[in-house]
Short mmCIF file of C-alpha atoms and ligand atoms in Angstrom, two decimals:
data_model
loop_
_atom_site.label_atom_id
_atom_site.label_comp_id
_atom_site.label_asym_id
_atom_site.label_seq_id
_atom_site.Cartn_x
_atom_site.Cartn_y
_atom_site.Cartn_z
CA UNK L 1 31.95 -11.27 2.24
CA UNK L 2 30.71 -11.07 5.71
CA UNK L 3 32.21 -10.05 8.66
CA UNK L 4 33.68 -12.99 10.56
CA UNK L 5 34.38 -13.68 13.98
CA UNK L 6 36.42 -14.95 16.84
CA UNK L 7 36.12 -15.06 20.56
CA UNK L 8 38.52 -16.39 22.40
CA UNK L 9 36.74 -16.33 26.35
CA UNK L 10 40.15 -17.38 28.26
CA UNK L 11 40.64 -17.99 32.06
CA UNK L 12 42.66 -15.08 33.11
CA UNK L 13 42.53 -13.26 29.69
CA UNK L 14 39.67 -12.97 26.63
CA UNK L 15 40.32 -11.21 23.32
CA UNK L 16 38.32 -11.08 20.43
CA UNK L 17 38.75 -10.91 16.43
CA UNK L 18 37.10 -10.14 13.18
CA UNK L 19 37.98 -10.77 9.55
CA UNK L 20 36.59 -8.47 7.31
CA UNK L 21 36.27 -9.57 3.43
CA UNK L 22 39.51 -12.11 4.16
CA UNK L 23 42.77 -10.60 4.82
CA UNK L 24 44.40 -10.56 8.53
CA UNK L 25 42.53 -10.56 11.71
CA UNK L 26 42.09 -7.33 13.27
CA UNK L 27 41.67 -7.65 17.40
CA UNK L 28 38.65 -5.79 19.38
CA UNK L 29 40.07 -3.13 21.77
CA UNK L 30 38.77 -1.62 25.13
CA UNK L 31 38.78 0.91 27.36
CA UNK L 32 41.78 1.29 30.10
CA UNK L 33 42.99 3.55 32.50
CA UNK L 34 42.99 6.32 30.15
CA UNK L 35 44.35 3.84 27.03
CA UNK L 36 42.94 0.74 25.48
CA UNK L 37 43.98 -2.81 25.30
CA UNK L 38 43.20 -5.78 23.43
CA UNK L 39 43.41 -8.22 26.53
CA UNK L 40 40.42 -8.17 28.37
CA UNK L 41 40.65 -9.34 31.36
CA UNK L 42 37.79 -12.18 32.62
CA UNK L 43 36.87 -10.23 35.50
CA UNK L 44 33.44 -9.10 36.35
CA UNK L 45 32.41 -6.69 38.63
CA UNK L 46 29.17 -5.80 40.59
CA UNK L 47 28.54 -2.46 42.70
CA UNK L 48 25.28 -0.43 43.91
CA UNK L 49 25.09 2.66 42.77
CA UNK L 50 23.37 5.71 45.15
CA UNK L 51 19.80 3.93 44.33
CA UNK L 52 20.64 0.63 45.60
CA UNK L 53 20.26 0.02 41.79
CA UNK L 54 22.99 -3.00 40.76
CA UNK L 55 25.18 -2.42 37.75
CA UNK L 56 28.03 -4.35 36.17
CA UNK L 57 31.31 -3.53 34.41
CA UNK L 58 33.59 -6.36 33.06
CA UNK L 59 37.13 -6.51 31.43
CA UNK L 60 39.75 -4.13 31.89
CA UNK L 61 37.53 -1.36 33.86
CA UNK L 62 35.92 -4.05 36.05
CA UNK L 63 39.96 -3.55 37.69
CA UNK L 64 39.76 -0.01 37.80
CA UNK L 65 36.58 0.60 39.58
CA UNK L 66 37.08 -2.02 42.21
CA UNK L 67 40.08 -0.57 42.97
CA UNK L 68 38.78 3.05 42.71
CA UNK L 69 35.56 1.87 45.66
CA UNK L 70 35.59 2.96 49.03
CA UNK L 71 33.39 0.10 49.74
CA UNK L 72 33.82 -2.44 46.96
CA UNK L 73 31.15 -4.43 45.43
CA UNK L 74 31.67 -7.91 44.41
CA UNK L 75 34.50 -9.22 42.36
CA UNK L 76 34.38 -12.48 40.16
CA UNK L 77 37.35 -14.42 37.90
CA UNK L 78 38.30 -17.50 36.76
CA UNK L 79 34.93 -17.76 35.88
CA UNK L 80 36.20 -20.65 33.09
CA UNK L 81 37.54 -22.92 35.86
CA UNK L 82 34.35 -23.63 37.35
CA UNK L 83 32.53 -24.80 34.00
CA UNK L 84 33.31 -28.40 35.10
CA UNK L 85 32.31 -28.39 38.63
CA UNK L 86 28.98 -29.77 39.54
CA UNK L 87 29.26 -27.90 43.32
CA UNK L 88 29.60 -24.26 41.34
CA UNK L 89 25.64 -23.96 40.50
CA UNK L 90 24.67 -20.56 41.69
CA UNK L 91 26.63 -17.81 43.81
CA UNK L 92 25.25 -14.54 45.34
CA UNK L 93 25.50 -11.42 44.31
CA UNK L 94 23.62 -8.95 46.66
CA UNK L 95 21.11 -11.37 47.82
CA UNK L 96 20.42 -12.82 43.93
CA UNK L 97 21.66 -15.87 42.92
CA UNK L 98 23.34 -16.14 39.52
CA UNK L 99 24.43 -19.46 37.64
CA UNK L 100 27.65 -19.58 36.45
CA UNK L 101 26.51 -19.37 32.64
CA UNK L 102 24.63 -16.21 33.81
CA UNK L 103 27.77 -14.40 35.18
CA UNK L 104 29.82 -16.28 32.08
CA UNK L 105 27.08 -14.54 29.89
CA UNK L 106 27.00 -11.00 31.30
CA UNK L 107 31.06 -10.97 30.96
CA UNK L 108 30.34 -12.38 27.34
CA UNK L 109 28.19 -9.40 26.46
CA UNK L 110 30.26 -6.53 28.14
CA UNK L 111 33.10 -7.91 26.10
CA UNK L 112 31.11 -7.64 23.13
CA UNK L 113 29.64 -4.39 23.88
CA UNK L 114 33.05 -2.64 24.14
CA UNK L 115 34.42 -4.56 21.50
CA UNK L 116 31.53 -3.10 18.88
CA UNK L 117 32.04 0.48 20.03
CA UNK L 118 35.35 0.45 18.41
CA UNK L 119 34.75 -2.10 15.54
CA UNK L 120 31.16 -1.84 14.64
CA UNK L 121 28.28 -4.23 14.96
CA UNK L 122 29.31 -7.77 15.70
CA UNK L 123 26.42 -10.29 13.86
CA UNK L 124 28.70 -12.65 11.35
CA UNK L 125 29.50 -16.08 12.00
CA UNK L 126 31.36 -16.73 15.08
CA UNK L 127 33.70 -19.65 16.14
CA UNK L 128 34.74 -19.74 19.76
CA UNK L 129 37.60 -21.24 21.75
CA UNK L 130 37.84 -24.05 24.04
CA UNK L 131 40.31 -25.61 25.62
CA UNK L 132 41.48 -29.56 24.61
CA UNK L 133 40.73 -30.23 28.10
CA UNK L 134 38.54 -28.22 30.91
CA UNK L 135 40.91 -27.36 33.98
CA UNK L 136 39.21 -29.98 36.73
CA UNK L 137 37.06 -31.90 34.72
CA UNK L 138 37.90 -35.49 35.41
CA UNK L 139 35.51 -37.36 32.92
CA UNK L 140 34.20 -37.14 29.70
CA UNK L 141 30.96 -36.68 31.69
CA UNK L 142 32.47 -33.59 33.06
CA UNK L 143 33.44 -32.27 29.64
CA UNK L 144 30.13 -32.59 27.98
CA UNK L 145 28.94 -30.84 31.06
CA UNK L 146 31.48 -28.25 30.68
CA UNK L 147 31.29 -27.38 27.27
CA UNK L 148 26.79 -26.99 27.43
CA UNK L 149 26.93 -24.71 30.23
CA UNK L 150 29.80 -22.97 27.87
CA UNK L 151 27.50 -22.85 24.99
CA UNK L 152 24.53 -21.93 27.37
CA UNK L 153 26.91 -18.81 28.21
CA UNK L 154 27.08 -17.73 25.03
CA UNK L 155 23.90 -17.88 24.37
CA UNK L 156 23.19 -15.54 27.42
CA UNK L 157 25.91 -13.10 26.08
CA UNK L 158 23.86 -12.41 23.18
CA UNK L 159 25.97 -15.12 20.67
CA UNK L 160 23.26 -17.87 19.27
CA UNK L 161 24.85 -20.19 17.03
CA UNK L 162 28.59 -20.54 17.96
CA UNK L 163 31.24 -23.07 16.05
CA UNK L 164 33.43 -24.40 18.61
CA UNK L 165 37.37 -24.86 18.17
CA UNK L 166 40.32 -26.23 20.04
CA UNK L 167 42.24 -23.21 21.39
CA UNK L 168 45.67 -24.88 20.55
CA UNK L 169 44.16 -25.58 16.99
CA UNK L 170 42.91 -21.78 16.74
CA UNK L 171 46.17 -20.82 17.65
CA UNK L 172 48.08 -22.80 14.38
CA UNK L 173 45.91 -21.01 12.10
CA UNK L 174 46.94 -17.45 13.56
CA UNK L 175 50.63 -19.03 12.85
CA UNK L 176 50.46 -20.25 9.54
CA UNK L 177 49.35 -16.50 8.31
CA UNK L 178 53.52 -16.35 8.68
CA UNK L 179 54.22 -19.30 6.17
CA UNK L 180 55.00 -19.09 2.83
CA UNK L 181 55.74 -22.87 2.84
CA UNK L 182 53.31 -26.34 4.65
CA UNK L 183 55.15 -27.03 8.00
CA UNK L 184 53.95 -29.55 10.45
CA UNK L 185 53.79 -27.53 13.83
CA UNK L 186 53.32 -28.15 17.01
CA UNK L 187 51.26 -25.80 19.14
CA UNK L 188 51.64 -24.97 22.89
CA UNK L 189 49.33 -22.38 24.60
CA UNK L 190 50.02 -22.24 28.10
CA UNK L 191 47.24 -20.11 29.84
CA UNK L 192 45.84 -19.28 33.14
CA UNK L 193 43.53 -22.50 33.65
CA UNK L 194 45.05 -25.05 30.89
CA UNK L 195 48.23 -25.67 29.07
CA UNK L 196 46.59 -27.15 25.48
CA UNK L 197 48.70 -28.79 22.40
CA UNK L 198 48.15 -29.48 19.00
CA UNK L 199 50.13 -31.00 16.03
CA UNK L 200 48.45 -29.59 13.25
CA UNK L 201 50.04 -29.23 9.08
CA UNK L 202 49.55 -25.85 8.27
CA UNK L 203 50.34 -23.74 5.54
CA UNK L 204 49.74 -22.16 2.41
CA UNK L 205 49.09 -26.23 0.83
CA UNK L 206 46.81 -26.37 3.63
CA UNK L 207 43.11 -27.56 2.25
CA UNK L 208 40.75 -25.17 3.17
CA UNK L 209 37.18 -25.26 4.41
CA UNK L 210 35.05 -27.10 6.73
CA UNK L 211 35.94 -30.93 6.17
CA UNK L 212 39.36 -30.71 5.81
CA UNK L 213 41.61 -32.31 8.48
CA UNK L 214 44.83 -30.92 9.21
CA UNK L 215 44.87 -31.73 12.72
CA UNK L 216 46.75 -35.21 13.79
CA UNK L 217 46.00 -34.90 17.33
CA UNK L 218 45.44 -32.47 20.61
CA UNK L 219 45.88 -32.95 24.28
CA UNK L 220 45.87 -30.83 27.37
CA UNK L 221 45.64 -30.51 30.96
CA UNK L 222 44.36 -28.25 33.80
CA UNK L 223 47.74 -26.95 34.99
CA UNK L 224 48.73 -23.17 33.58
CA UNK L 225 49.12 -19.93 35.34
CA UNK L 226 46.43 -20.05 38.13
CA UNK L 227 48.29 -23.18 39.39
CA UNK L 228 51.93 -21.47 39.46
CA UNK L 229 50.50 -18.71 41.08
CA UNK L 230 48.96 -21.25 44.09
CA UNK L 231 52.47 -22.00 44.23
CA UNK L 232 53.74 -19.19 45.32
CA UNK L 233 50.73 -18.47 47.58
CA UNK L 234 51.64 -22.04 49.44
CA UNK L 235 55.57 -21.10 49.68
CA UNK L 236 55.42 -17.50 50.79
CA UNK L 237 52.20 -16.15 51.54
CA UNK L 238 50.70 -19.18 53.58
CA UNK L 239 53.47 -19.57 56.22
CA UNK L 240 53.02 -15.30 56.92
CA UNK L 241 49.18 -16.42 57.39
CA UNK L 242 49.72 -19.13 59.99
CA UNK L 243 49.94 -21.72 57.51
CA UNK L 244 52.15 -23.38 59.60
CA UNK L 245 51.37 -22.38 62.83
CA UNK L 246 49.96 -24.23 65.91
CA UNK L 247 46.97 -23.37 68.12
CA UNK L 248 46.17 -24.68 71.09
CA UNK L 249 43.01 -26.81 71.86
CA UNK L 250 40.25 -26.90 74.66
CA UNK L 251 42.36 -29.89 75.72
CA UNK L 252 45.50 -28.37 76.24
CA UNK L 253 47.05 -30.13 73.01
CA UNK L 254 49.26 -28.25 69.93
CA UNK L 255 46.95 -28.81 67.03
CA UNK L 256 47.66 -27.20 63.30
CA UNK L 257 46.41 -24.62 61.56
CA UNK L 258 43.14 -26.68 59.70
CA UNK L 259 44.56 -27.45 55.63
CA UNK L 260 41.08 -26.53 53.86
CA UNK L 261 41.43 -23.06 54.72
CA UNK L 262 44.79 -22.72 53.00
CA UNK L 263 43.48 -25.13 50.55
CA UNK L 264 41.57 -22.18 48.83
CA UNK L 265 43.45 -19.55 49.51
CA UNK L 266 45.77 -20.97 47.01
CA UNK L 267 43.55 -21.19 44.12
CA UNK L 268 42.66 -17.46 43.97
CA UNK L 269 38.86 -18.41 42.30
CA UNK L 270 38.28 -20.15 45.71
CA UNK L 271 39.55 -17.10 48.24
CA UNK L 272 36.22 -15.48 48.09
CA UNK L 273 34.77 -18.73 49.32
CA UNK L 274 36.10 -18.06 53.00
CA UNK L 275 33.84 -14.67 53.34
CA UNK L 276 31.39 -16.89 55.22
CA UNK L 277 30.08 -15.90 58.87
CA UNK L 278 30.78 -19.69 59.44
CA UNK L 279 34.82 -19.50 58.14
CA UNK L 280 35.10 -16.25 60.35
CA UNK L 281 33.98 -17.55 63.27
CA UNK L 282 36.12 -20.23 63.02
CA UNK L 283 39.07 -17.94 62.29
CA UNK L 284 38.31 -15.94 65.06
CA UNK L 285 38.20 -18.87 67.31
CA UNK L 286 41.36 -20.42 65.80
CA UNK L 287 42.93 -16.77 66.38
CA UNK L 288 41.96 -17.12 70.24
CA UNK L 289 44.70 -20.17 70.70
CA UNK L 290 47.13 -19.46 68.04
CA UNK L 291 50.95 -19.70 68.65
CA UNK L 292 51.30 -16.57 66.81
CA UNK L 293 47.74 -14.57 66.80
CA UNK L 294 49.07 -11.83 64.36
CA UNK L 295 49.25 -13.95 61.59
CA UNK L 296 45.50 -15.11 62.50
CA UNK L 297 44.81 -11.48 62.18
CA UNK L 298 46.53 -10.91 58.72
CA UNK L 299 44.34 -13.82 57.65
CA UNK L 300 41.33 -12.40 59.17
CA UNK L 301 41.88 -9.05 57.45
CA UNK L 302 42.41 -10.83 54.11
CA UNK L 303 39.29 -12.73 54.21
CA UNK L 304 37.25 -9.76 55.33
CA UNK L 305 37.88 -7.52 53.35
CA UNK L 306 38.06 -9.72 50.20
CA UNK L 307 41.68 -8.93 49.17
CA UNK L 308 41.92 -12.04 46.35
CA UNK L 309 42.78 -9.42 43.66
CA UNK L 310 45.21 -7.36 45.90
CA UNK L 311 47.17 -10.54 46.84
CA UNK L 312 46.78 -12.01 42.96
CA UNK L 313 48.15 -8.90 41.53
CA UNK L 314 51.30 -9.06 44.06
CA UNK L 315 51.80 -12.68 43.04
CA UNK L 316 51.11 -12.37 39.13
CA UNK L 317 53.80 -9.41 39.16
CA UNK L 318 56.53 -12.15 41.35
CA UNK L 319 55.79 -14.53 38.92
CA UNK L 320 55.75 -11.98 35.67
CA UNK L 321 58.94 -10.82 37.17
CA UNK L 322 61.11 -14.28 37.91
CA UNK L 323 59.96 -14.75 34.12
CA UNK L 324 62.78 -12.23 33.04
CA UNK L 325 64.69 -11.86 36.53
CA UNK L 326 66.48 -14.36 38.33
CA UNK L 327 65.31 -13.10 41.60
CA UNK L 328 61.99 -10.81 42.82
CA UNK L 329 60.98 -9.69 45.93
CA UNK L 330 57.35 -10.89 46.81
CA UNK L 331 55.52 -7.41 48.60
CA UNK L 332 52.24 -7.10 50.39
CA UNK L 333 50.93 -4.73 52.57
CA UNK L 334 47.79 -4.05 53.60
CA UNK L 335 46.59 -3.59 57.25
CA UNK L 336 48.16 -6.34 59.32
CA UNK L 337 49.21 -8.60 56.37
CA UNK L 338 52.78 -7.46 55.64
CA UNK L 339 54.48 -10.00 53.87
CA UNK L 340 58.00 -8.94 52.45
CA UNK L 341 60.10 -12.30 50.43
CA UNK L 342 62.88 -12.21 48.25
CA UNK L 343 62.19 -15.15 45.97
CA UNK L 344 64.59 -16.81 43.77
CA UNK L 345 64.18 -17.76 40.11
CA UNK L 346 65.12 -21.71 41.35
CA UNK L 347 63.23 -21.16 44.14
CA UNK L 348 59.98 -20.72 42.15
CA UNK L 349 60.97 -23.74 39.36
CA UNK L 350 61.14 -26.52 42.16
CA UNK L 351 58.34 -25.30 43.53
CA UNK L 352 56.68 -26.17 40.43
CA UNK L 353 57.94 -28.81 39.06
CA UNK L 354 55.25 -31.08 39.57
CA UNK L 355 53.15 -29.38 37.35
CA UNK L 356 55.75 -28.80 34.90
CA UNK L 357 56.18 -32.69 34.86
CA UNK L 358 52.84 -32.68 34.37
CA UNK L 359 52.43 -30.64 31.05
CA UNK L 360 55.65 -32.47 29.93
CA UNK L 361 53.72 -35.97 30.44
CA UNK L 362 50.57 -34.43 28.53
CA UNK L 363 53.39 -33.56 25.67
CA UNK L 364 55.15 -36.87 25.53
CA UNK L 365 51.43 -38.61 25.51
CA UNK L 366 50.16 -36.25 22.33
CA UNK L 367 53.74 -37.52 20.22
CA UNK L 368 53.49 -40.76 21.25
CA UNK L 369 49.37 -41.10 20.22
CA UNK L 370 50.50 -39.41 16.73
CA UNK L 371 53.50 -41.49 16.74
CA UNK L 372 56.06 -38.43 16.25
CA UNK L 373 59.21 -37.78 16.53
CA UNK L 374 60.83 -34.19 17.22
CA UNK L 375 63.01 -34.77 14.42
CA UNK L 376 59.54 -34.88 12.56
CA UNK L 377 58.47 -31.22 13.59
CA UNK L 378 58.83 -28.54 11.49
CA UNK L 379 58.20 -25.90 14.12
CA UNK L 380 56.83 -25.24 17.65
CA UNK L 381 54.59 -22.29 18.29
CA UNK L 382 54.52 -21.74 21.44
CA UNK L 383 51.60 -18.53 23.25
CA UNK L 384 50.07 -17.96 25.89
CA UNK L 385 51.05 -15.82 28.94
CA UNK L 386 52.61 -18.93 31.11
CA UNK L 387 54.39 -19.65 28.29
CA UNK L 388 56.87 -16.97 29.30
CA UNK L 389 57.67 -19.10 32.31
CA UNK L 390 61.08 -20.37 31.44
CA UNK L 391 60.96 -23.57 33.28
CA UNK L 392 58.23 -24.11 30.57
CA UNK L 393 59.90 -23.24 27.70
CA UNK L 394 62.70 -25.11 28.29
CA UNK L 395 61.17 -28.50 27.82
CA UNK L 396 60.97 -26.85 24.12
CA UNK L 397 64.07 -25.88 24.02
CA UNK L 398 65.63 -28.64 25.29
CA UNK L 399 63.60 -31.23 22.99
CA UNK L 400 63.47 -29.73 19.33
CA UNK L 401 66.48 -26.87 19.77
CA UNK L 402 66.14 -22.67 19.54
CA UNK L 403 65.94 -22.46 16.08
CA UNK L 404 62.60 -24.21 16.09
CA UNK L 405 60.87 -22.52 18.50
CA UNK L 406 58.58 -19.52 17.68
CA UNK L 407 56.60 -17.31 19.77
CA UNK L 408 54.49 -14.13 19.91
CA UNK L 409 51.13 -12.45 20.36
CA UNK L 410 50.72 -14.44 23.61
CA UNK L 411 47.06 -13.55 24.67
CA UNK L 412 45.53 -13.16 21.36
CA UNK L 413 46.81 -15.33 18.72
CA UNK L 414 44.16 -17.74 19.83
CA UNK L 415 41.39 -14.73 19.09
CA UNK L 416 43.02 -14.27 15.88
CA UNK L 417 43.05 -17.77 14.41
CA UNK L 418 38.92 -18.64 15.57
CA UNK L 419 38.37 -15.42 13.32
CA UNK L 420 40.20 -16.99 10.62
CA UNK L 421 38.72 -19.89 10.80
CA UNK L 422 35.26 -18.27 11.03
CA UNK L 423 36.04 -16.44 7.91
CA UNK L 424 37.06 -20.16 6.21
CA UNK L 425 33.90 -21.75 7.34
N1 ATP P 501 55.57 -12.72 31.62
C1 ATP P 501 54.87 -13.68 32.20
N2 ATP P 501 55.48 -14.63 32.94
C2 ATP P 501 54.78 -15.61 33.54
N3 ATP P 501 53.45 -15.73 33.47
C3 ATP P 501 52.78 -14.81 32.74
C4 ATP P 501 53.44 -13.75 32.08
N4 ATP P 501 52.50 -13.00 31.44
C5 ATP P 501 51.31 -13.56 31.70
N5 ATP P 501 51.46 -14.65 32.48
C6 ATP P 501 50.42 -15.56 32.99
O1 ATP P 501 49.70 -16.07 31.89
C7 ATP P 501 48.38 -16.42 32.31
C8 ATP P 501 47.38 -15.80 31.38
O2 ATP P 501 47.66 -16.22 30.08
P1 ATP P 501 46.52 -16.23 28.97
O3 ATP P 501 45.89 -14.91 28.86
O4 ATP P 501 47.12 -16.84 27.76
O5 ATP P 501 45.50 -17.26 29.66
P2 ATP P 501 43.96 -17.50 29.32
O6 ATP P 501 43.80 -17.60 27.85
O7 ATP P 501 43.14 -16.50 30.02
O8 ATP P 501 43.73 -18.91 30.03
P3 ATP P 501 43.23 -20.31 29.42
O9 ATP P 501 43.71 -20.37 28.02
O10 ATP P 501 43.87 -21.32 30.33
O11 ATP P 501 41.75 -20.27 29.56
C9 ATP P 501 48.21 -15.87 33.73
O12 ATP P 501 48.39 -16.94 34.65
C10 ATP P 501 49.35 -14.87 33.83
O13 ATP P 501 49.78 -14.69 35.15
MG1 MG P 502 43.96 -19.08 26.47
#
């Protein structure tokens, strides 16, 4: 039987999977600081080398060598988010423009090059993830859009024909390898650019093969991690910025700090956007009036210098922390931007409750299409890194109880059930 395949490209986090001759999925690993991982992070990395000559790492080392660069190169992530926007075309790299399936491709093939250096050559058939719904796209125009320049990726990564399959759906077949008995479950991955459901019957009844329909119905929404994170970047890290701050005019009048700058800061795949010549100016004029200039200058030295990942990291480890913690103290320091918050677990939850009413709404919708009660679910998977937000999985908990609710291999269950299902097509 041939080998098969699943890639799972995710927002914050890709993995990938193979099936060998049936059996249980067994995930790609890659190099990392010294060890090896099976999360590989979406991040791709550009630097110049000594002959001006321009190489690429992705994944887990694309981290390590920015961070290792006295003069870093240039850093991209959250490449997925962008599959959906018509203003993302090209961006520049030293001087070249690349499309987005371009950089989505290179990624693609770095992922798949230190994936077969561990697990051999990687030519069966493939199915690949994608989510229910694309974080931003707001038609079904923007979907179709979405998912060609997805396939287009691929296709630049070195993967012709790929099988597309919902994430959330992926995700029931990694959790049915655990049944000895059909259940009808419902599946919540909560990720970095989408939370995703499906109510699928799996099991060891389950029909298999390519026509079968197990699946009574999927929904999602473009609210996960990335958007929790913003969160925290509006409520701590803004106001140390001049978020809030005034500046004086020409005219003698108090005006505000302008809301488009903090606008992307708080979506961490738009910070880079700021390192114009136009944005600094205008920071640098903005600086001249402000209230309180040092902030300006914090700002300034975080737009610079490019410190999205810095800042990220210091947020993802708040948030990672309030996940198991009732309280974390938020700390950044780097030049002038010194930001030092102790941040409450309660704290965090109302500051993102909208979008936790949000993925609840996107829940209630998906029972109410299927016309399903809680009473009716067997069990409720739920994976994904946000998932370990607890102001998330208590809408579980409170709806369908503790004994129903199962969990585990977060950021690669999804891998693991496209390779099953590759191997069943
Ligand atoms: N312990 C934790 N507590 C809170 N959030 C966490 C935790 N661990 C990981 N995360 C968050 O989970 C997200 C990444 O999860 P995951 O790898 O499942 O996403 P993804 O598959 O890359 O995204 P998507 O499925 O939306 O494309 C990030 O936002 C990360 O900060
Ligand atoms: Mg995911």
């Amino acid at each position: 039987m041939a080998r098969a395949i699943g890639l799972d490209f995710g927002t914050t986090n890709s993995a990938i999977a193979v099936v060998d001759g049936g059996g249980a999925p067994r995930l790609g690993t890659f190099d990392w600081s010294g060890g090896e991982t099976p999360t590989f992070r979406s991040i791709l990395y550009f630097e110049k080398d000594e002959d001006e000559r321009i190489a690429s790492v992705a994944g887990p080392a694309a981290i390590d060598r920015y961070l290792a660069a006295d003069d870093p190169g240039r850093l991209v992530q959250s490449l997925k988010s962008f599959l959906p926007s018509r203003d993302f075309v090209t961006t520049s790299v030293f001087g070249d423009a690349w499309r987005l399936e371009a950089l989505i491709g290179r990624l693609l093939m770095r992922l798949r090059e230190g994936a077969e250096a561990r697990l051999g050559p990687l030519d069966g058939p493939i199915v690949v993830g994608r989510p229910v719904r694309f974080a931003g796209a707001k038609s079904a125009e923007d979907e179709e859009y979405a998912l060609s320049r997805l396939r287009a990726a691929y296709w630049n990564g070195g993967f012709g024909d790929v099988v597309f399959e919902y994430e959330p759906v992926a995700a029931a077949y990694f959790y049915e390898q655990s049944l000895d008995h059909d259940e009808l479950v419902l599946i919540a991955d909560f990720g970095g650019g989408t939370s995703d459901f499906s109510l699928v019957r799996v099991g060891p009844g389950r029909e298999k093969g390519g026509d079968a329909q197990p699946i009574l119905g999927t929904a999602g929404v473009g609210v996960a991690g990335d958007a929790f994170d913003g969160k925290i970047v509006r409520h701590v890290v803004a106001p140390e910025l001049g978020q809030r701050g005034e500046h004086r005019s020409i005219f003698g009048r108090v005006l505000l700090m302008p809301e488009w700058i903090f606008a992307h800061l708080e979506r961490w795949h738009h910070l880079s956007f700021l390192k114009t010549p136009k944005t600094l100016q205008i920071l640098h004029d903005l600086r001249r009036e402000a209230v309180e200039p040092e902030k300006l200058d914090a700002l300034i030295h975080l737009v610079r210098n490019d410190l999205g990942l810095a800042l990220y990291r210091a947020v993802e480890r708040t948030k990672v922390e309030l996940s198991s913690r009732h309280e974390s103290r938020f700390v950044f320091q780097n030049g002038p931007a010194a930001i030092d918050v102790e941040i409450y677990r309660g704290d965090f939850m109302t500051w993102i409750w909208d979008e936790v009413q949000q993925i609840e709404a996107c829940l209630d919708g998906l029972l109410e299409e299927c016309g399903t009660e809680p009473a009716d679910i067997d069990a409720v998977f739920l994976t994904g890194g946000s998932s370990f937000v607890p102001a998330v999985r208590g809408l579980f908990l409170e709806r369908f109880g503790v004994e129903k609710l199962h969990a585990g291999d977060e950021l690669t269950s999804v891998a693991g059930g496209l390779a099953l299902r590759a191997a069943e097509l």
